[in-house]
Coordinates of C-alpha atoms in Angstrom, one line a residue:
X280 CA -37.0 20.3 -15.7
X281 CA -35.7 17.9 -16.6
X282 CA -32.5 19.2 -18.8
X283 CA -30.6 17.6 -21.9
X284 CA -27.6 15.7 -20.8
X285 CA -24.7 17.0 -21.0
X286 CA -20.8 15.4 -21.3
X287 CA -16.8 16.0 -21.2
X288 CA -15.2 14.4 -23.8
X289 CA -10.8 14.9 -23.6
X290 CA -8.6 14.6 -25.7
X291 CA -7.1 11.9 -24.0
X292 CA -6.1 10.6 -20.3
X293 CA -4.8 13.9 -17.2
X294 CA -6.9 16.1 -19.7
X295 CA -8.8 17.4 -16.3
X296 CA -12.2 16.2 -17.7
X297 CA -12.8 15.0 -14.4
X298 CA -12.3 18.2 -12.7
X299 CA -14.5 19.4 -15.5
X300 CA -17.2 17.6 -14.1
X301 CA -16.8 18.5 -10.9
X302 CA -16.8 21.9 -11.7
X303 CA -20.4 21.8 -13.6
X304 CA -21.9 19.8 -11.4
X305 CA -21.1 22.1 -8.7
X306 CA -23.0 24.8 -10.6
X307 CA -25.6 23.3 -11.8
X308 CA -26.4 22.6 -8.1
X309 CA -25.7 25.9 -7.3
X310 CA -28.3 27.0 -9.3
X311 CA -30.6 24.7 -7.6
X312 CA -30.7 21.7 -10.3
X313 CA -30.7 17.6 -8.5
X314 CA -27.5 17.2 -10.6
X315 CA -25.7 13.3 -11.0
X316 CA -22.6 12.6 -12.6
X317 CA -21.9 9.8 -15.3
X318 CA -19.1 7.6 -16.3
X319 CA -19.8 3.7 -18.2
X320 CA -17.0 3.3 -17.4
X321 CA -13.3 3.7 -15.2
X322 CA -10.0 2.5 -14.2
X323 CA -9.0 2.9 -11.7
X324 CA -7.4 1.1 -7.7
X325 CA -8.4 4.1 -5.8
X326 CA -12.1 3.3 -4.7
X327 CA -14.5 4.8 -2.7
X328 CA -17.1 2.6 -1.0
X329 CA -20.7 2.6 -0.9
X330 CA -23.8 3.5 1.6
X331 CA -24.9 0.5 2.0
X332 CA -21.8 -1.7 0.3
X333 CA -19.6 -1.9 -2.6
X334 CA -18.0 0.4 -4.9
X335 CA -17.8 3.0 -7.7
X336 CA -14.2 5.4 -8.4
X337 CA -13.0 8.2 -6.6
X338 CA -13.3 10.3 -9.0
X339 CA -17.4 10.0 -8.8
X340 CA -17.8 9.6 -5.2
X341 CA -16.3 13.2 -5.4
X342 CA -18.1 14.0 -8.2
X343 CA -21.6 12.6 -6.7
X344 CA -19.7 15.7 -3.2
X345 CA -19.1 18.4 -5.8
X346 CA -23.6 17.4 -6.8
X347 CA -24.6 17.9 -3.3
X348 CA -26.1 14.4 -4.0
X349 CA -25.1 10.7 -1.5
X350 CA -23.4 8.2 -4.4
X351 CA -24.8 5.7 -6.2
X352 CA -23.9 2.5 -7.5
X353 CA -25.5 3.6 -11.1
X354 CA -23.0 7.3 -11.5
X355 CA -19.7 4.4 -11.7
X356 CA -21.7 1.0 -13.7
X357 CA -18.1 -0.4 -14.1
X358 CA -15.5 0.0 -12.7
X359 CA -12.1 -1.8 -13.0
X360 CA -9.4 -1.4 -11.3
X361 CA -5.7 -3.7 -13.1
X362 CA -3.9 -5.9 -12.0
X363 CA -1.2 -5.9 -14.0
X364 CA -0.6 -8.1 -17.1
X365 CA -3.7 -7.2 -19.3
X366 CA -5.6 -8.8 -16.4
X367 CA -8.5 -6.0 -14.5
X368 CA -10.8 -7.3 -12.1
X369 CA -14.2 -6.1 -12.6
X370 CA -16.8 -3.8 -10.6
X371 CA -20.2 -4.3 -12.3
X372 CA -23.0 -1.5 -9.9
X373 CA -21.0 -2.1 -7.7
X374 CA -19.7 -5.9 -6.9
X375 CA -17.3 -7.5 -8.0
X376 CA -17.9 -9.7 -11.3
X377 CA -14.7 -11.6 -11.1
X378 CA -10.4 -10.9 -13.2
X379 CA -10.6 -10.7 -16.9
X380 CA -8.4 -10.2 -19.3
X381 CA -8.5 -8.2 -22.6
X382 CA -10.5 -10.8 -24.9
X383 CA -12.8 -11.7 -22.7
X384 CA -13.6 -8.6 -21.8
X385 CA -14.2 -7.3 -25.6
X386 CA -17.1 -9.8 -24.9
X387 CA -18.1 -9.4 -22.1
X388 CA -18.7 -5.3 -22.4
X389 CA -20.9 -6.5 -25.2
X390 CA -23.9 -8.0 -22.7
X391 CA -23.1 -5.3 -20.5
X392 CA -24.1 -2.1 -22.7
X393 CA -27.3 -2.6 -22.3
X394 CA -27.0 -2.5 -18.5
X395 CA -24.7 0.5 -18.7
X396 CA -26.9 3.1 -20.2
X397 CA -30.1 1.1 -18.5
X398 CA -28.0 2.8 -14.8
X399 CA -27.9 6.4 -17.0
X400 CA -31.2 6.1 -17.6
X401 CA -32.3 5.5 -14.3
X402 CA -30.5 8.8 -13.3
X403 CA -32.1 10.7 -15.7
X404 CA -35.6 9.4 -14.8
X405 CA -34.1 10.5 -10.6
X406 CA -32.9 14.0 -11.7
X407 CA -33.2 17.0 -13.4
X408 CA -29.3 17.1 -15.1
X409 CA -27.0 14.2 -15.7
X410 CA -23.4 14.8 -15.9
X411 CA -21.6 12.6 -18.1
X412 CA -17.6 11.6 -18.5
X413 CA -15.5 9.8 -20.8
X414 CA -12.5 7.9 -20.9
X415 CA -9.4 8.8 -22.0
X416 CA -9.0 9.8 -25.9
X417 CA -13.0 9.3 -28.3
X418 CA -10.9 8.6 -31.7
X419 CA -9.2 5.9 -30.7
X420 CA -9.8 4.4 -33.9
X421 CA -8.8 1.1 -34.0
X422 CA -11.1 0.2 -30.4
X423 CA -13.9 2.7 -31.8
X424 CA -16.8 -0.1 -33.1
X425 CA -16.0 -1.3 -28.9
X426 CA -15.8 1.8 -26.9
X427 CA -18.3 2.0 -24.3
X428 CA -17.3 5.0 -22.7
X429 CA -17.3 8.3 -25.0
X430 CA -19.6 8.9 -28.5
X431 CA -21.2 5.6 -28.3
X432 CA -22.1 6.4 -24.9
X433 CA -22.3 10.0 -25.2
X434 CA -25.6 9.7 -28.4
X435 CA -26.9 6.6 -26.3
X436 CA -28.1 9.8 -23.9
X437 CA -28.6 11.9 -26.1
X438 CA -25.9 14.6 -25.4
X439 CA -24.2 17.5 -25.7
X440 CA -20.8 16.9 -24.9
X441 CA -17.8 19.6 -24.7
X442 CA -14.0 18.1 -26.0
X443 CA -11.5 18.9 -23.2
X444 CA -8.0 20.1 -25.0
X445 CA -4.8 20.7 -22.2
X446 CA -2.0 23.3 -23.7
X447 CA -0.8 22.6 -20.9
X448 CA 0.5 19.4 -22.7
X449 CA 1.3 20.9 -25.6
X450 CA -0.2 21.0 -29.0
X451 CA -3.7 21.1 -28.1
X452 CA -4.8 22.7 -31.4
X453 CA -3.4 19.6 -33.1
X454 CA -5.0 16.8 -30.3
X455 CA -8.6 18.9 -31.1
X456 CA -8.3 18.3 -34.2
X457 CA -6.9 15.8 -35.4
X458 CA -9.5 14.1 -32.0
X459 CA -13.0 15.8 -33.9
X460 CA -11.6 14.8 -37.6
X461 CA -10.4 10.4 -37.0
X462 CA -13.9 10.5 -35.4
X463 CA -16.3 9.4 -37.8
X464 CA -19.5 12.2 -39.0
X465 CA -22.0 10.2 -36.9
X466 CA -19.9 10.4 -33.6
X467 CA -18.9 14.4 -34.2
X468 CA -22.4 15.4 -33.8
X469 CA -21.8 15.5 -29.9
X470 CA -20.3 17.2 -29.7
X471 CA -21.5 20.9 -28.9
X472 CA -18.4 22.5 -27.8
X473 CA -14.4 23.1 -27.7
X474 CA -12.8 24.1 -24.9
X475 CA -9.2 24.7 -23.6
X476 CA -8.1 23.8 -20.1
X477 CA -4.8 25.0 -18.5
X478 CA -3.5 27.5 -19.8
X479 CA -1.7 30.3 -18.3
X480 CA -1.2 33.6 -20.0
X481 CA -3.1 36.2 -21.6
X482 CA -6.2 34.9 -22.7
X483 CA -5.9 36.9 -26.2
X484 CA -3.0 35.7 -27.5
X485 CA -5.7 32.3 -28.5
X486 CA -8.5 34.5 -29.9
X487 CA -7.1 34.0 -33.6
X488 CA -6.4 30.1 -33.2
X489 CA -10.4 29.5 -31.7
X490 CA -11.3 31.6 -34.7
X491 CA -9.6 29.0 -36.7
X492 CA -10.7 26.1 -35.3
X493 CA -14.3 26.5 -35.4
X494 CA -14.1 27.7 -39.0
X495 CA -12.5 23.7 -39.2
X496 CA -15.2 22.0 -37.6
X497 CA -17.8 24.2 -36.8
X498 CA -18.2 23.3 -33.4
X499 CA -17.4 26.7 -31.3
X500 CA -14.4 27.0 -29.3
X501 CA -16.9 28.1 -26.0
X502 CA -13.9 29.1 -23.5
X503 CA -10.3 28.4 -21.1
X504 CA -10.9 27.3 -18.4
X505 CA -6.9 29.7 -16.4
X506 CA -4.6 27.1 -14.9
X507 CA -6.3 25.8 -11.4
X508 CA -3.3 25.2 -9.6
X509 CA -3.6 22.3 -6.8
X510 CA -6.8 22.1 -5.4
X511 CA -6.8 20.5 -2.2
X512 CA -9.4 17.4 -4.8
X513 CA -8.0 13.9 -4.0
X514 CA -6.2 13.2 -7.6
X515 CA -8.5 10.4 -9.5
X516 CA -5.6 7.1 -9.8
X517 CA -2.0 7.3 -9.9
X518 CA -1.3 9.2 -13.1
X519 CA -0.9 12.5 -11.4
X520 CA 0.5 11.0 -8.2
X521 CA 3.3 9.9 -10.7
X522 CA 4.0 12.3 -12.4
X523 CA 4.3 14.4 -8.2
X524 CA 7.2 10.5 -7.6
X525 CA 9.1 11.5 -4.1
X526 CA 8.2 15.5 -4.2
X527 CA 7.6 16.6 -0.8
X528 CA 4.0 17.8 0.0
X529 CA 2.0 19.9 3.0
X530 CA 4.2 21.8 4.7
X531 CA 8.2 22.9 4.2
X532 CA 10.3 20.2 3.8
X533 CA 11.7 22.1 7.4
X534 CA 8.4 20.6 9.3
X535 CA 8.5 19.3 12.8
X536 CA 7.3 15.9 12.3
X537 CA 8.1 14.2 8.5
X538 CA 5.5 11.4 6.8
X539 CA 7.4 9.1 4.0
X540 CA 5.2 7.2 2.3
X541 CA 6.1 4.6 0.0
X542 CA 4.9 4.4 -3.1
X543 CA 3.7 1.0 -4.1
X544 CA 3.3 0.3 -8.2
X545 CA -0.2 -0.4 -7.3
X546 CA -1.0 2.2 -4.7
X547 CA -4.9 2.6 -4.2
X548 CA -6.4 5.1 -1.9
X549 CA -3.8 7.2 -2.1
X550 CA -6.8 9.7 -0.9
X551 CA -6.2 7.5 2.8
X552 CA -3.4 10.9 3.5
X553 CA -4.9 13.3 2.1
X554 CA -5.4 15.2 5.5
X555 CA -1.5 14.9 6.0
X556 CA -1.3 16.9 3.4
X557 CA -2.9 19.1 3.6
X558 CA -2.6 19.4 8.0
X559 CA 0.3 22.3 9.4
X560 CA 4.0 21.0 10.5
X561 CA 3.6 18.2 9.1
X562 CA 5.5 16.5 5.6
X563 CA 4.5 14.1 3.5
X564 CA 7.2 12.8 1.2
X565 CA 5.9 9.7 -1.1
X566 CA 8.1 7.3 -2.2
X567 CA 8.6 6.1 -5.5
X568 CA 10.7 1.8 -4.8
X569 CA 13.2 2.5 -7.5
X570 CA 13.3 6.5 -6.1
X571 CA 15.7 8.7 -3.8
X572 CA 16.5 7.2 -0.3
X573 CA 14.7 9.7 2.5
X574 CA 16.8 11.5 4.7
X575 CA 15.1 11.0 7.3
X576 CA 11.3 10.1 9.0
X577 CA 9.4 10.8 12.0
X578 CA 6.2 8.6 10.4
X579 CA 6.5 6.0 7.6
X580 CA 3.3 5.0 6.2
X581 CA 2.7 1.1 4.4
X582 CA -0.3 2.1 2.8
X583 CA -3.0 0.5 0.5
X584 CA -2.3 -1.5 -2.6
X585 CA -4.2 -4.0 -5.5
X586 CA -1.1 -6.1 -5.0
X587 CA -0.5 -6.9 -2.0
X588 CA 2.0 -9.8 -2.4
X589 CA 3.4 -8.5 -5.9
X590 CA 4.6 -5.1 -4.3
X591 CA 6.1 -7.0 -1.7
X592 CA 8.3 -9.2 -3.5
X593 CA 9.2 -6.0 -5.8
X594 CA 9.8 -4.4 -2.3
X595 CA 11.9 -6.4 -1.2
X596 CA 14.2 -6.0 -4.1
X597 CA 14.1 -2.6 -3.8
X598 CA 17.0 -0.5 -2.8
X599 CA 14.1 0.6 0.0
X600 CA 13.6 -2.1 1.5
X601 CA 16.9 -2.5 3.5
X602 CA 16.5 1.6 4.9
X603 CA 12.6 0.4 5.2
X604 CA 14.3 -2.4 8.1
X605 CA 17.1 -0.1 9.9
X606 CA 14.3 2.2 10.6
X607 CA 12.2 -0.6 12.0
X608 CA 15.8 -2.1 14.0
X609 CA 16.5 2.1 15.1
X610 CA 12.5 1.9 17.1
X611 CA 11.3 3.8 14.1
X612 CA 6.9 4.0 13.2
X613 CA 5.3 2.8 11.2
X614 CA 1.7 3.0 10.6
X615 CA 0.6 0.7 7.7
X616 CA -3.5 0.2 5.9
X617 CA -4.9 -2.5 4.5
X618 CA -2.8 -3.5 1.7
X619 CA 0.5 -2.7 3.5
X620 CA -1.0 -3.9 6.9
X621 CA -1.7 -7.5 5.3
X622 CA 2.4 -7.0 4.2
X623 CA 3.4 -6.5 7.8
X624 CA 2.1 -9.8 9.0
X625 CA 4.4 -12.7 9.4
X626 CA 2.1 -14.6 6.8
X627 CA 0.2 -14.2 4.0
X628 CA -1.4 -16.6 2.7
X629 CA -3.5 -17.5 -1.0
X630 CA -4.5 -21.2 -1.1
X631 CA -7.6 -19.8 -4.1
X632 CA -5.0 -17.9 -5.7
X633 CA -7.6 -14.9 -5.5
X634 CA -4.9 -12.4 -6.2
X635 CA -1.1 -13.7 -7.0
X636 CA -0.2 -17.6 -7.9
X637 CA 1.8 -17.4 -4.6
X638 CA -0.8 -19.5 -2.3
X639 CA 2.2 -19.1 0.7
X640 CA 4.4 -16.0 0.9
X641 CA 5.9 -14.4 3.8
X642 CA 4.5 -11.9 6.0
X643 CA 8.2 -8.6 6.9
X644 CA 6.7 -10.4 10.4
X645 CA 6.5 -6.5 12.0
X646 CA 3.3 -7.4 14.4
X647 CA 1.5 -10.9 15.2
X648 CA -1.3 -12.0 12.4
X649 CA -1.5 -13.4 9.4
X650 CA -3.8 -12.7 6.2
X651 CA -5.6 -15.2 4.2
X652 CA -8.2 -13.9 0.9
X653 CA -10.5 -15.2 0.0
X654 CA -12.7 -14.6 -2.8
X655 CA -15.5 -12.5 -1.1
X656 CA -15.1 -9.4 -1.2
X657 CA -15.7 -6.9 2.2
X658 CA -16.8 -2.9 0.7
X659 CA -18.3 -1.4 3.6
X660 CA -18.3 1.6 4.8
X661 CA -17.3 0.7 9.0
X662 CA -17.1 2.6 12.6
X663 CA -13.8 1.8 15.2
X664 CA -12.7 2.5 18.0
X665 CA -9.8 2.3 19.8
X666 CA -9.5 -0.4 22.1
X667 CA -6.7 1.0 25.7
X668 CA -6.0 -2.5 25.7
X669 CA -4.2 -2.3 23.0
X670 CA -1.7 -1.3 25.4
X671 CA -1.4 2.8 24.5
X672 CA -4.4 4.5 26.1
X673 CA -5.5 7.9 23.9
X674 CA -6.8 10.7 25.3
X675 CA -7.2 12.2 21.7
X676 CA -9.4 8.7 20.6
X677 CA -11.1 7.3 24.7
X678 CA -14.7 6.6 24.2
X679 CA -14.1 8.5 20.6
X680 CA -16.3 5.8 17.2
X681 CA -13.9 6.9 14.2
X682 CA -15.4 6.6 10.3
X683 CA -14.3 4.7 7.6
X684 CA -14.1 2.6 4.8
X685 CA -13.2 -1.9 4.5
X686 CA -12.7 -2.4 0.2
X687 CA -10.7 -6.0 0.6
X688 CA -9.9 -10.2 0.3
X689 CA -8.1 -10.9 2.8
X690 CA -9.5 -12.2 6.5
X691 CA -6.6 -11.1 9.1
X692 CA -6.2 -13.5 11.9
X693 CA -4.5 -11.7 15.0
X694 CA -2.0 -14.6 17.5
X695 CA -0.9 -12.8 20.2
X696 CA -2.2 -9.6 21.7
X697 CA -5.6 -7.6 21.8
X698 CA -7.7 -6.4 18.7
X699 CA -6.2 -2.7 18.0
X700 CA -9.5 -1.6 17.1
X701 CA -14.1 -2.8 17.9
X702 CA -15.4 -2.3 15.1
X703 CA -19.0 -2.9 13.5
X704 CA -20.6 -2.3 10.1
X705 CA -22.3 0.1 9.3
X706 CA -26.0 -1.6 10.7
X707 CA -24.2 -0.9 14.0
X708 CA -24.1 -5.2 14.2
X709 CA -21.2 -7.5 13.9
X710 CA -18.7 -6.4 16.4
X711 CA -15.4 -8.0 16.3
X712 CA -11.7 -6.8 16.9
X713 CA -9.8 -5.9 14.0
X714 CA -5.4 -4.6 13.5
X715 CA -2.4 -5.0 15.8
X716 CA 0.1 -3.4 17.2
X717 CA 3.3 -4.7 18.3
X718 CA 4.8 -5.5 21.6
X719 CA 7.3 -1.6 21.5
X720 CA 4.0 0.3 20.8
X721 CA 5.9 1.5 17.7
X722 CA 4.2 -0.5 14.9
X723 CA 0.6 -1.1 14.2
X724 CA -1.6 -1.2 11.1
X725 CA -5.8 -1.4 10.2
X726 CA -7.1 -2.9 7.0
X727 CA -9.7 0.9 6.8
X728 CA -9.1 3.1 4.5
X729 CA -10.4 6.5 6.1
X730 CA -9.1 7.2 9.3
X731 CA -6.6 9.5 8.3
X732 CA -10.0 11.6 8.1
X733 CA -11.3 11.8 11.6
X734 CA -9.0 14.9 13.4
X735 CA -8.9 12.5 16.7
X736 CA -6.5 10.3 14.9
X737 CA -4.7 12.9 13.4
X738 CA -4.4 14.2 16.7
X739 CA -3.4 10.7 19.1
X740 CA -0.7 10.2 15.8
X741 CA 1.1 14.3 15.4
X742 CA 0.7 15.2 19.5
X743 CA 0.3 11.6 21.9
X744 CA 1.7 9.0 19.6
X745 CA 4.7 11.3 18.1
X746 CA 5.7 13.2 20.8
X747 CA 4.4 16.4 18.6
X748 CA 3.0 19.7 18.7
X749 CA 0.2 20.4 16.2
X750 CA -2.7 23.0 16.0
X751 CA -5.3 21.2 15.8
X752 CA -5.9 19.4 11.2
X753 CA -7.9 20.9 9.1
X754 CA -12.4 19.6 8.5
X755 CA -10.7 18.0 5.7
X756 CA -15.1 18.1 4.5
X757 CA -15.0 21.4 4.6
X758 CA -12.1 22.2 2.7
X759 CA -12.8 20.3 -0.7
X760 CA -16.2 21.7 -0.1
X761 CA -14.9 25.3 -0.1
X762 CA -12.5 23.8 -3.3
X763 CA -15.5 22.2 -5.3
X764 CA -17.7 25.8 -4.2
X765 CA -13.7 27.4 -5.4
X766 CA -13.9 25.3 -8.7
X767 CA -17.5 25.8 -10.2
X768 CA -16.5 29.4 -10.3
X769 CA -13.9 29.1 -12.5
X770 CA -15.6 26.4 -14.8
X771 CA -19.1 27.9 -15.2
X772 CA -17.3 31.5 -16.7
X773 CA -15.1 29.2 -18.5
X774 CA -17.5 26.9 -20.1
X775 CA -21.0 28.4 -20.0
X776 CA -22.8 25.4 -21.1
X777 CA -25.5 24.5 -18.3
X778 CA -28.8 26.0 -19.8
X779 CA -26.5 26.8 -23.0
X780 CA -27.3 23.4 -24.7
X781 CA -27.8 24.3 -29.1

C-alpha cells in the first residue's frame, strides 16, 4: 500500500531534521512498511560510498540503515561538497559532475531539478513510503525562487510536512511562526504539523504556546520531542564537530589510551573515529588547529580532509604543528587516513589543479610515497588485508579481510618498502597494494576510510600496536541499530504522523 510522502522541514540548520527523519524511517520499517529516505540536495563533506560505487550524504546513508534498505543514489540526488571560496564539488546521482561556483550552480540547478524529481519518483514507485528531508530553512526569501530542497520539492512530491523547530537554541515559537509567515500561501499548504525538538522540563509549560501558535497559523503543534542526550549515531557534518571542538569524548580523561584527532578546517568523514568513541579504555580528543595544545597522546590521527593542500598549509602555520613535529621526534605513534595520509607523503602533485592552484606541495615526508591528484575520482567499497611483509606481524589481523571504502582523487606511489595492505574492489578483482609504514613501525597510513569499523583492526591498534590491555570493543553496528530503535520509539510518540496524514 502506498502512503502519502512525509517531509520534515526545519526552521534552520541544526534543528534535528536528519535524526527525526531517521526515527520516522525506523518507525515505518517496524510497522512493516518498505520505506526510503530522500533529500534532494545535501551539503556535507561527510559522504558514504554506495554498493557498486558512488556517493551520498552520510545522513541519508544512516536513514537508509534506519529503513533497513540498501542505500541508493536516488536517496540523495545532489550532494554538494564545499571547497571554500563559494565553490563546491557537485555529486549527482552518486557521480561527480565537477566544481561549480555559486552563480554556476544556480544555473545548473535549473537543469538538475527535473532529474531530481525523477529520482524521487523512482523511490516512490519502489517503496511504500518515502520520508523527505528539507535543507536549512524553507523561508530564505532571497533564495526562495531557486530553492530545490524544501517546499518546492515537497509540492512536487505531493508530501505533507512537519515543520520542526529546536527549543534548545531559544526563540522556537518565533522561529516557527516566522518561518510560516514568510512562506507564500502556496508554499505553506504542505505544512500539516509543527513540532518542537530538544525540550527539557515540564511539557505542560508549553501548552498555552501551542494553542496560540495553532490559533495564529491554523497548523496544529502535534508534539514535542524531548532532548535525546548523546546517541551513538554518526554526525551529519562538521556542525556538531565544531560545537564539540576540543572536548573529550568516549571514556574518561584518565583512560589508558589517549587518542588525539587533528580537526582540520575541512575535516571529512569524521565517522571514521566513531568506533573509538564508544570503546572502553579509550579517550578521544578532537583538536582544532586554533585550539589548545594536547597535554599528552598515545596516538595521533590525521583524519580525512576535503582540502588536503589547504589544510596542510594551515596546519603548518598553526601552533599545533610544532607540537605535532615534537611528538613525532619523540617517537609518537601516528595514523593517517585518506587526506591525512596524503599529507604524510614526501610530495603532493596536482598538475591538473584538481584540488588546489598549486601543482606541487611538499608533504610532511613522514612516509616514503608521493601522491598525485587526478580528475578521475575513486568512490568504491573495498576489502583489504594486512601484509606481514610490512614488518609488523599481527595475530589480530593475520589472514583477515577488512572492509572499508575510498573517496579520493589522489593516486599514491610508494618509493620504498612494501605496501601495508593488499586491496581489492567489490568484484574481488583488481588486487593492488596500498598504504605504507615508516621504518620504525610507529607511523603508518592508508587511503581507506572505515578501518576502525573492523574489530580486528581496533584490537591490533589498541592491544598489539599500542601495547594496551583493552577488552573487545563494542559491535558498532549493533550499538547504532539499538540507538535507531530507541530513537524511533521517541519520535513515534512525539510526532505520530505516519498513518495520520490529513
